[in-house]
Amino acid sequence: MERDGASPVGLQLFRDLLDAPAQAALVEFAESALARGRAGLLAGKSYQRPPAEWAARGQGRETVHFGCLVKCNKLLGAPVEPLPPILEDLFSALEAAGVFGAAQRPDSVCVNVYEEGAWLPPHVDSDAFARPFCTVSLLSDHCVGFGTRVPPQEGGEPVYTEACRLELASGSVLRLDGPSAGPDWLHALPPHPRRRVSLTCRRLGRKAREEREAAREAAAKAALERMARRRAAKALRRGRRRQEGEG
């Protein structure tokens, strides 16, 4: 399934990294998370469907987010499920295999569930995430294409041209770093021949982490201020009732 062509620098494919039991456990986890998301049993905005106009043409997939929410390739501040132990164990396995260093350990996962025929257009993952990041392939084999946008000779919109294609076997892990992670190189998924699950493991960049922490601190401060106002109002009401009783 691989095509000849120059692959971008920083791209590394770890074949057969996960054995069959590990794959089965992760697929079971992903399917359970998807079912709970469809039933409205997950926190906040953890579960996401593709926009209706995307779904109508087969673009996109259902997703379940852990650690942070990414929608239409944008990092959002909505609450989502925390990372469960099975994903922390996956991160440890990825570290042991050399996919990540200790300082690069992911802090979020997007569970992607692609139905037969689903595809993704050429894109670059949000720069809110640090590099490297990786994709774990599960359930069925597929492929990913890498290419660049070439300006047409007489102006107009740039044209995406695929330069190479890699097979993503179930149990493999694709690591993107440096030029392969963008912005000049893009990656895309052609229509899936079979249902497939993938886990995109990423770590928020320093700026995004600082902004998220600042937002959390601001929210906590606002909550404390609301609590203080409620307590003050309650004390004021009690004082008025006592005065009325004494009068």
PDB file of C-alpha atoms in Angstrom:
ATOM      1  CA  MET A   1       0.000   0.000   0.000  1.00  0.00           C
ATOM      2  CA  GLU A   2       3.019   2.288   0.270  1.00  0.00           C
ATOM      3  CA  ARG A   3       3.826   4.571  -2.645  1.00  0.00           C
ATOM      4  CA  ASP A   4       7.220   5.510  -3.925  1.00  0.00           C
ATOM      5  CA  GLY A   5       8.221   9.073  -3.223  1.00  0.00           C
ATOM      6  CA  ALA A   6      10.198  11.212  -0.838  1.00  0.00           C
ATOM      7  CA  SER A   7       8.759  11.055   2.663  1.00  0.00           C
ATOM      8  CA  PRO A   8       9.045  14.154   4.868  1.00  0.00           C
ATOM      9  CA  VAL A   9      11.809  14.467   7.436  1.00  0.00           C
ATOM     10  CA  GLY A  10      10.707  13.588  10.963  1.00  0.00           C
ATOM     11  CA  LEU A  11       8.246  10.869   9.989  1.00  0.00           C
ATOM     12  CA  GLN A  12       8.739   7.527  11.733  1.00  0.00           C
ATOM     13  CA  LEU A  13       6.572   4.409  11.520  1.00  0.00           C
ATOM     14  CA  PHE A  14       6.771   1.861  14.347  1.00  0.00           C
ATOM     15  CA  ARG A  15       5.412  -1.381  12.924  1.00  0.00           C
ATOM     16  CA  ASP A  16       3.782  -4.016  15.152  1.00  0.00           C
ATOM     17  CA  LEU A  17       4.416  -1.968  18.283  1.00  0.00           C
ATOM     18  CA  LEU A  18       1.278  -3.246  20.035  1.00  0.00           C
ATOM     19  CA  ASP A  19       0.576  -6.960  20.332  1.00  0.00           C
ATOM     20  CA  ALA A  20      -2.866  -8.493  19.769  1.00  0.00           C
ATOM     21  CA  PRO A  21      -4.020  -8.381  23.438  1.00  0.00           C
ATOM     22  CA  ALA A  22      -3.000  -4.726  23.778  1.00  0.00           C
ATOM     23  CA  GLN A  23      -4.825  -3.869  20.562  1.00  0.00           C
ATOM     24  CA  ALA A  24      -7.958  -5.719  21.676  1.00  0.00           C
ATOM     25  CA  ALA A  25      -8.001  -3.909  25.028  1.00  0.00           C
ATOM     26  CA  LEU A  26      -7.683  -0.502  23.368  1.00  0.00           C
ATOM     27  CA  VAL A  27     -10.389  -1.282  20.807  1.00  0.00           C
ATOM     28  CA  GLU A  28     -12.725  -2.394  23.605  1.00  0.00           C
ATOM     29  CA  PHE A  29     -11.966   0.831  25.466  1.00  0.00           C
ATOM     30  CA  ALA A  30     -12.596   2.945  22.356  1.00  0.00           C
ATOM     31  CA  GLU A  31     -15.880   1.204  21.525  1.00  0.00           C
ATOM     32  CA  SER A  32     -17.070   1.580  25.126  1.00  0.00           C
ATOM     33  CA  ALA A  33     -16.157   5.282  25.148  1.00  0.00           C
ATOM     34  CA  LEU A  34     -17.988   5.771  21.855  1.00  0.00           C
ATOM     35  CA  ALA A  35     -21.128   4.037  23.148  1.00  0.00           C
ATOM     36  CA  ARG A  36     -21.095   6.107  26.341  1.00  0.00           C
ATOM     37  CA  GLY A  37     -20.558   9.271  24.340  1.00  0.00           C
ATOM     38  CA  ARG A  38     -23.486   8.532  22.044  1.00  0.00           C
ATOM     39  CA  ALA A  39     -25.631   7.912  25.138  1.00  0.00           C
ATOM     40  CA  GLY A  40     -24.639  11.249  26.677  1.00  0.00           C
ATOM     41  CA  LEU A  41     -22.801   9.620  29.583  1.00  0.00           C
ATOM     42  CA  LEU A  42     -19.437  11.363  29.188  1.00  0.00           C
ATOM     43  CA  ALA A  43     -18.322  14.619  30.775  1.00  0.00           C
ATOM     44  CA  GLY A  44     -18.808  17.935  29.019  1.00  0.00           C
ATOM     45  CA  LYS A  45     -18.026  17.937  25.314  1.00  0.00           C
ATOM     46  CA  SER A  46     -15.983  14.722  25.302  1.00  0.00           C
ATOM     47  CA  TYR A  47     -18.032  13.161  22.504  1.00  0.00           C
ATOM     48  CA  GLN A  48     -18.181  14.876  19.126  1.00  0.00           C
ATOM     49  CA  ARG A  49     -19.937  14.084  15.863  1.00  0.00           C
ATOM     50  CA  PRO A  50     -18.653  15.510  12.573  1.00  0.00           C
ATOM     51  CA  PRO A  51     -20.569  18.546  11.260  1.00  0.00           C
ATOM     52  CA  ALA A  52     -23.625  17.541   9.241  1.00  0.00           C
ATOM     53  CA  GLU A  53     -22.203  18.892   5.987  1.00  0.00           C
ATOM     54  CA  TRP A  54     -19.052  16.833   6.503  1.00  0.00           C
ATOM     55  CA  ALA A  55     -20.947  13.652   7.341  1.00  0.00           C
ATOM     56  CA  ALA A  56     -23.087  14.059   4.218  1.00  0.00           C
ATOM     57  CA  ARG A  57     -20.004  13.681   2.027  1.00  0.00           C
ATOM     58  CA  GLY A  58     -18.266  11.053   4.158  1.00  0.00           C
ATOM     59  CA  GLN A  59     -15.695  13.453   5.586  1.00  0.00           C
ATOM     60  CA  GLY A  60     -14.668  13.173   9.219  1.00  0.00           C
ATOM     61  CA  ARG A  61     -15.399  10.723  12.014  1.00  0.00           C
ATOM     62  CA  GLU A  62     -16.881  10.441  15.482  1.00  0.00           C
ATOM     63  CA  THR A  63     -14.412  11.376  18.200  1.00  0.00           C
ATOM     64  CA  VAL A  64     -14.047  11.046  21.964  1.00  0.00           C
ATOM     65  CA  HIS A  65     -11.657  13.453  23.675  1.00  0.00           C
ATOM     66  CA  PHE A  66      -9.617  12.894  26.813  1.00  0.00           C
ATOM     67  CA  GLY A  67      -7.523  15.632  28.419  1.00  0.00           C
ATOM     68  CA  CYS A  68      -8.636  18.460  26.122  1.00  0.00           C
ATOM     69  CA  LEU A  69     -11.090  19.172  23.318  1.00  0.00           C
ATOM     70  CA  VAL A  70     -10.101  19.701  19.695  1.00  0.00           C
ATOM     71  CA  LYS A  71     -12.907  20.472  17.256  1.00  0.00           C
ATOM     72  CA  CYS A  72     -12.372  21.277  13.583  1.00  0.00           C
ATOM     73  CA  ASN A  73      -8.639  21.344  14.410  1.00  0.00           C
ATOM     74  CA  LYS A  74      -9.117  24.083  17.024  1.00  0.00           C
ATOM     75  CA  LEU A  75      -8.274  23.727  20.711  1.00  0.00           C
ATOM     76  CA  LEU A  76     -11.303  24.613  22.842  1.00  0.00           C
ATOM     77  CA  GLY A  77     -11.652  25.103  26.580  1.00  0.00           C
ATOM     78  CA  ALA A  78     -14.750  22.956  27.105  1.00  0.00           C
ATOM     79  CA  PRO A  79     -14.570  20.260  29.812  1.00  0.00           C
ATOM     80  CA  VAL A  80     -13.841  16.678  28.754  1.00  0.00           C
ATOM     81  CA  GLU A  81     -13.054  13.342  30.381  1.00  0.00           C
ATOM     82  CA  PRO A  82      -9.706  13.001  32.193  1.00  0.00           C
ATOM     83  CA  LEU A  83      -7.147  10.477  31.000  1.00  0.00           C
ATOM     84  CA  PRO A  84      -8.032   6.965  32.254  1.00  0.00           C
ATOM     85  CA  PRO A  85      -5.387   4.436  33.383  1.00  0.00           C
ATOM     86  CA  ILE A  86      -5.472   2.491  30.095  1.00  0.00           C
ATOM     87  CA  LEU A  87      -4.262   5.569  28.210  1.00  0.00           C
ATOM     88  CA  GLU A  88      -1.583   6.325  30.797  1.00  0.00           C
ATOM     89  CA  ASP A  89      -0.413   2.722  30.328  1.00  0.00           C
ATOM     90  CA  LEU A  90      -0.340   3.302  26.573  1.00  0.00           C
ATOM     91  CA  PHE A  91       1.843   6.381  27.061  1.00  0.00           C
ATOM     92  CA  SER A  92       4.255   4.312  29.149  1.00  0.00           C
ATOM     93  CA  ALA A  93       4.433   1.698  26.384  1.00  0.00           C
ATOM     94  CA  LEU A  94       5.107   4.417  23.817  1.00  0.00           C
ATOM     95  CA  GLU A  95       7.894   5.834  25.982  1.00  0.00           C
ATOM     96  CA  ALA A  96       9.433   2.380  26.404  1.00  0.00           C
ATOM     97  CA  ALA A  97       9.401   1.909  22.619  1.00  0.00           C
ATOM     98  CA  GLY A  98      11.113   5.253  22.013  1.00  0.00           C
ATOM     99  CA  VAL A  99       8.136   7.017  20.452  1.00  0.00           C
ATOM    100  CA  PHE A 100       8.284   9.735  23.115  1.00  0.00           C
ATOM    101  CA  GLY A 101      10.796  10.874  25.683  1.00  0.00           C
ATOM    102  CA  ALA A 102       9.708  11.420  29.286  1.00  0.00           C
ATOM    103  CA  ALA A 103       9.425  15.183  28.722  1.00  0.00           C
ATOM    104  CA  GLN A 104       7.288  14.575  25.615  1.00  0.00           C
ATOM    105  CA  ARG A 105       4.716  12.345  27.318  1.00  0.00           C
ATOM    106  CA  PRO A 106       1.249  13.121  25.899  1.00  0.00           C
ATOM    107  CA  ASP A 107      -1.416  14.740  28.041  1.00  0.00           C
ATOM    108  CA  SER A 108      -4.379  14.221  25.712  1.00  0.00           C
ATOM    109  CA  VAL A 109      -5.889  11.628  23.392  1.00  0.00           C
ATOM    110  CA  CYS A 110      -8.439  11.934  20.632  1.00  0.00           C
ATOM    111  CA  VAL A 111     -10.185   8.622  19.936  1.00  0.00           C
ATOM    112  CA  ASN A 112     -11.168   8.561  16.259  1.00  0.00           C
ATOM    113  CA  VAL A 113     -13.735   6.086  14.929  1.00  0.00           C
ATOM    114  CA  TYR A 114     -13.875   5.928  11.132  1.00  0.00           C
ATOM    115  CA  GLU A 115     -16.753   4.143   9.467  1.00  0.00           C
ATOM    116  CA  GLU A 116     -16.332   2.524   6.058  1.00  0.00           C
ATOM    117  CA  GLY A 117     -15.884   5.221   3.420  1.00  0.00           C
ATOM    118  CA  ALA A 118     -14.856   7.976   5.852  1.00  0.00           C
ATOM    119  CA  TRP A 119     -11.933  10.174   4.815  1.00  0.00           C
ATOM    120  CA  LEU A 120      -9.993  13.242   5.925  1.00  0.00           C
ATOM    121  CA  PRO A 121      -8.750  16.047   3.656  1.00  0.00           C
ATOM    122  CA  PRO A 122      -5.150  17.313   3.678  1.00  0.00           C
ATOM    123  CA  HIS A 123      -4.465  19.100   6.946  1.00  0.00           C
ATOM    124  CA  VAL A 124      -1.898  19.974   9.603  1.00  0.00           C
ATOM    125  CA  ASP A 125      -2.593  19.239  13.265  1.00  0.00           C
ATOM    126  CA  SER A 126      -3.168  22.312  15.439  1.00  0.00           C
ATOM    127  CA  ASP A 127      -0.013  24.160  16.448  1.00  0.00           C
ATOM    128  CA  ALA A 128      -1.434  24.358  19.981  1.00  0.00           C
ATOM    129  CA  PHE A 129       0.166  20.923  20.387  1.00  0.00           C
ATOM    130  CA  ALA A 130       3.865  20.307  20.812  1.00  0.00           C
ATOM    131  CA  ARG A 131       5.789  18.113  18.435  1.00  0.00           C
ATOM    132  CA  PRO A 132       6.182  15.166  18.231  1.00  0.00           C
ATOM    133  CA  PHE A 133       2.747  13.575  18.333  1.00  0.00           C
ATOM    134  CA  CYS A 134       1.613  10.157  17.177  1.00  0.00           C
ATOM    135  CA  THR A 135      -1.289   8.117  15.865  1.00  0.00           C
ATOM    136  CA  VAL A 136      -1.979   4.562  17.037  1.00  0.00           C
ATOM    137  CA  SER A 137      -3.816   2.467  14.431  1.00  0.00           C
ATOM    138  CA  LEU A 138      -6.324  -0.193  15.518  1.00  0.00           C
ATOM    139  CA  LEU A 139      -8.989  -2.603  14.248  1.00  0.00           C
ATOM    140  CA  SER A 140      -8.081  -2.523  10.535  1.00  0.00           C
ATOM    141  CA  ASP A 141      -5.264  -1.527   8.199  1.00  0.00           C
ATOM    142  CA  HIS A 142      -5.313   1.699   6.232  1.00  0.00           C
ATOM    143  CA  CYS A 143      -2.910   4.239   4.762  1.00  0.00           C
ATOM    144  CA  VAL A 144      -2.007   7.902   5.109  1.00  0.00           C
ATOM    145  CA  GLY A 145      -0.753  10.219   2.404  1.00  0.00           C
ATOM    146  CA  PHE A 146       1.712  13.087   2.803  1.00  0.00           C
ATOM    147  CA  GLY A 147       2.073  15.963   0.402  1.00  0.00           C
ATOM    148  CA  THR A 148       2.461  19.687  -0.096  1.00  0.00           C
ATOM    149  CA  ARG A 149       0.423  22.475  -1.618  1.00  0.00           C
ATOM    150  CA  VAL A 150       1.884  23.665  -4.902  1.00  0.00           C
ATOM    151  CA  PRO A 151       0.822  27.081  -6.261  1.00  0.00           C
ATOM    152  CA  PRO A 152      -0.680  26.852  -9.758  1.00  0.00           C
ATOM    153  CA  GLN A 153       1.244  28.474 -12.594  1.00  0.00           C
ATOM    154  CA  GLU A 154      -1.296  31.241 -13.180  1.00  0.00           C
ATOM    155  CA  GLY A 155      -2.348  32.182  -9.670  1.00  0.00           C
ATOM    156  CA  GLY A 156      -5.419  30.816  -7.936  1.00  0.00           C
ATOM    157  CA  GLU A 157      -5.619  28.394  -5.045  1.00  0.00           C
ATOM    158  CA  PRO A 158      -2.687  26.095  -4.190  1.00  0.00           C
ATOM    159  CA  VAL A 159      -3.098  22.488  -5.300  1.00  0.00           C
ATOM    160  CA  TYR A 160      -2.377  19.610  -2.906  1.00  0.00           C
ATOM    161  CA  THR A 161       0.009  17.062  -4.405  1.00  0.00           C
ATOM    162  CA  GLU A 162       0.631  13.773  -2.625  1.00  0.00           C
ATOM    163  CA  ALA A 163       4.302  12.781  -2.485  1.00  0.00           C
ATOM    164  CA  CYS A 164       4.208   9.522  -0.518  1.00  0.00           C
ATOM    165  CA  ARG A 165       1.826   7.088   1.099  1.00  0.00           C
ATOM    166  CA  LEU A 166       2.439   4.857   4.113  1.00  0.00           C
ATOM    167  CA  GLU A 167       0.591   1.762   5.249  1.00  0.00           C
ATOM    168  CA  LEU A 168      -0.805   1.971   8.776  1.00  0.00           C
ATOM    169  CA  ALA A 169      -1.274  -1.603   9.921  1.00  0.00           C
ATOM    170  CA  SER A 170      -3.313  -2.287  13.028  1.00  0.00           C
ATOM    171  CA  GLY A 171      -0.947  -2.150  15.989  1.00  0.00           C
ATOM    172  CA  SER A 172       1.430   0.292  14.312  1.00  0.00           C
ATOM    173  CA  VAL A 173       2.280   3.782  15.558  1.00  0.00           C
ATOM    174  CA  LEU A 174       3.072   6.728  13.299  1.00  0.00           C
ATOM    175  CA  ARG A 175       5.187   9.477  14.882  1.00  0.00           C
ATOM    176  CA  LEU A 176       5.218  12.954  13.354  1.00  0.00           C
ATOM    177  CA  ASP A 177       7.921  15.456  14.232  1.00  0.00           C
ATOM    178  CA  GLY A 178       9.778  18.285  12.546  1.00  0.00           C
ATOM    179  CA  PRO A 179       8.788  19.040   8.928  1.00  0.00           C
ATOM    180  CA  SER A 180       6.480  16.001   8.711  1.00  0.00           C
ATOM    181  CA  ALA A 181       4.201  17.629  11.321  1.00  0.00           C
ATOM    182  CA  GLY A 182       3.704  20.769   9.207  1.00  0.00           C
ATOM    183  CA  PRO A 183       3.162  23.454   8.244  1.00  0.00           C
ATOM    184  CA  ASP A 184       4.547  22.783   4.758  1.00  0.00           C
ATOM    185  CA  TRP A 185       3.773  19.062   4.784  1.00  0.00           C
ATOM    186  CA  LEU A 186       0.134  18.009   5.118  1.00  0.00           C
ATOM    187  CA  HIS A 187      -1.360  14.569   5.666  1.00  0.00           C
ATOM    188  CA  ALA A 188      -4.651  13.080   4.514  1.00  0.00           C
ATOM    189  CA  LEU A 189      -6.641   9.853   4.781  1.00  0.00           C
ATOM    190  CA  PRO A 190      -8.288   8.367   1.682  1.00  0.00           C
ATOM    191  CA  PRO A 191     -11.689   6.652   2.111  1.00  0.00           C
ATOM    192  CA  HIS A 192     -11.513   3.789   4.588  1.00  0.00           C
ATOM    193  CA  PRO A 193     -12.278   0.348   3.117  1.00  0.00           C
ATOM    194  CA  ARG A 194     -13.281  -0.930   6.573  1.00  0.00           C
ATOM    195  CA  ARG A 195     -14.175   0.414   9.989  1.00  0.00           C
ATOM    196  CA  ARG A 196     -11.077   1.663  11.803  1.00  0.00           C
ATOM    197  CA  VAL A 197     -10.102   3.154  15.160  1.00  0.00           C
ATOM    198  CA  SER A 198      -7.120   5.392  15.804  1.00  0.00           C
ATOM    199  CA  LEU A 199      -5.793   7.185  18.867  1.00  0.00           C
ATOM    200  CA  THR A 200      -4.103  10.544  18.346  1.00  0.00           C
ATOM    201  CA  CYS A 201      -1.750  11.143  21.280  1.00  0.00           C
ATOM    202  CA  ARG A 202      -0.534  14.710  21.748  1.00  0.00           C
ATOM    203  CA  ARG A 203       0.904  17.062  24.348  1.00  0.00           C
ATOM    204  CA  LEU A 204      -0.196  20.661  24.676  1.00  0.00           C
ATOM    205  CA  GLY A 205       2.513  23.154  23.814  1.00  0.00           C
ATOM    206  CA  ARG A 206       3.890  25.469  26.477  1.00  0.00           C
ATOM    207  CA  LYS A 207       1.754  28.443  25.452  1.00  0.00           C
ATOM    208  CA  ALA A 208      -1.441  26.383  25.362  1.00  0.00           C
ATOM    209  CA  ARG A 209      -0.659  24.816  28.754  1.00  0.00           C
ATOM    210  CA  GLU A 210      -0.042  28.244  30.285  1.00  0.00           C
ATOM    211  CA  GLU A 211      -3.259  29.609  28.801  1.00  0.00           C
ATOM    212  CA  ARG A 212      -5.235  26.618  30.062  1.00  0.00           C
ATOM    213  CA  GLU A 213      -3.761  26.949  33.546  1.00  0.00           C
ATOM    214  CA  ALA A 214      -4.534  30.676  33.582  1.00  0.00           C
ATOM    215  CA  ALA A 215      -8.115  29.938  32.535  1.00  0.00           C
ATOM    216  CA  ARG A 216      -8.449  27.338  35.300  1.00  0.00           C
ATOM    217  CA  GLU A 217      -7.086  29.760  37.890  1.00  0.00           C
ATOM    218  CA  ALA A 218      -9.459  32.484  36.686  1.00  0.00           C
ATOM    219  CA  ALA A 219     -12.402  30.072  36.847  1.00  0.00           C
ATOM    220  CA  ALA A 220     -11.428  28.952  40.362  1.00  0.00           C
ATOM    221  CA  LYS A 221     -11.082  32.569  41.488  1.00  0.00           C
ATOM    222  CA  ALA A 222     -14.475  33.439  40.016  1.00  0.00           C
ATOM    223  CA  ALA A 223     -16.042  30.441  41.775  1.00  0.00           C
ATOM    224  CA  LEU A 224     -14.588  31.533  45.126  1.00  0.00           C
ATOM    225  CA  GLU A 225     -15.847  35.065  44.570  1.00  0.00           C
ATOM    226  CA  ARG A 226     -19.346  33.773  43.788  1.00  0.00           C
ATOM    227  CA  MET A 227     -19.277  31.649  46.926  1.00  0.00           C
ATOM    228  CA  ALA A 228     -18.161  34.630  49.016  1.00  0.00           C
ATOM    229  CA  ARG A 229     -20.971  36.766  47.590  1.00  0.00           C
ATOM    230  CA  ARG A 230     -23.550  34.072  48.343  1.00  0.00           C
ATOM    231  CA  ARG A 231     -22.282  33.737  51.905  1.00  0.00           C
ATOM    232  CA  ALA A 232     -22.346  37.512  52.380  1.00  0.00           C
ATOM    233  CA  ALA A 233     -25.881  37.720  51.003  1.00  0.00           C
ATOM    234  CA  LYS A 234     -26.987  34.864  53.260  1.00  0.00           C
ATOM    235  CA  ALA A 235     -25.442  36.538  56.307  1.00  0.00           C
ATOM    236  CA  LEU A 236     -27.159  39.800  55.383  1.00  0.00           C
ATOM    237  CA  ARG A 237     -30.532  38.057  55.147  1.00  0.00           C
ATOM    238  CA  ARG A 238     -30.015  36.422  58.547  1.00  0.00           C
ATOM    239  CA  GLY A 239     -29.119  39.786  60.046  1.00  0.00           C
ATOM    240  CA  ARG A 240     -32.245  41.388  58.639  1.00  0.00           C
ATOM    241  CA  ARG A 241     -34.437  38.588  59.971  1.00  0.00           C
ATOM    242  CA  ARG A 242     -32.931  39.015  63.443  1.00  0.00           C
ATOM    243  CA  GLN A 243     -33.546  42.752  63.330  1.00  0.00           C
ATOM    244  CA  GLU A 244     -37.135  42.212  62.236  1.00  0.00           C
ATOM    245  CA  GLY A 245     -37.642  39.705  65.052  1.00  0.00           C
ATOM    246  CA  GLU A 246     -36.233  42.083  67.631  1.00  0.00           C
ATOM    247  CA  GLY A 247     -38.393  44.888  66.328  1.00  0.00           C
TER     248      GLY A 247
END
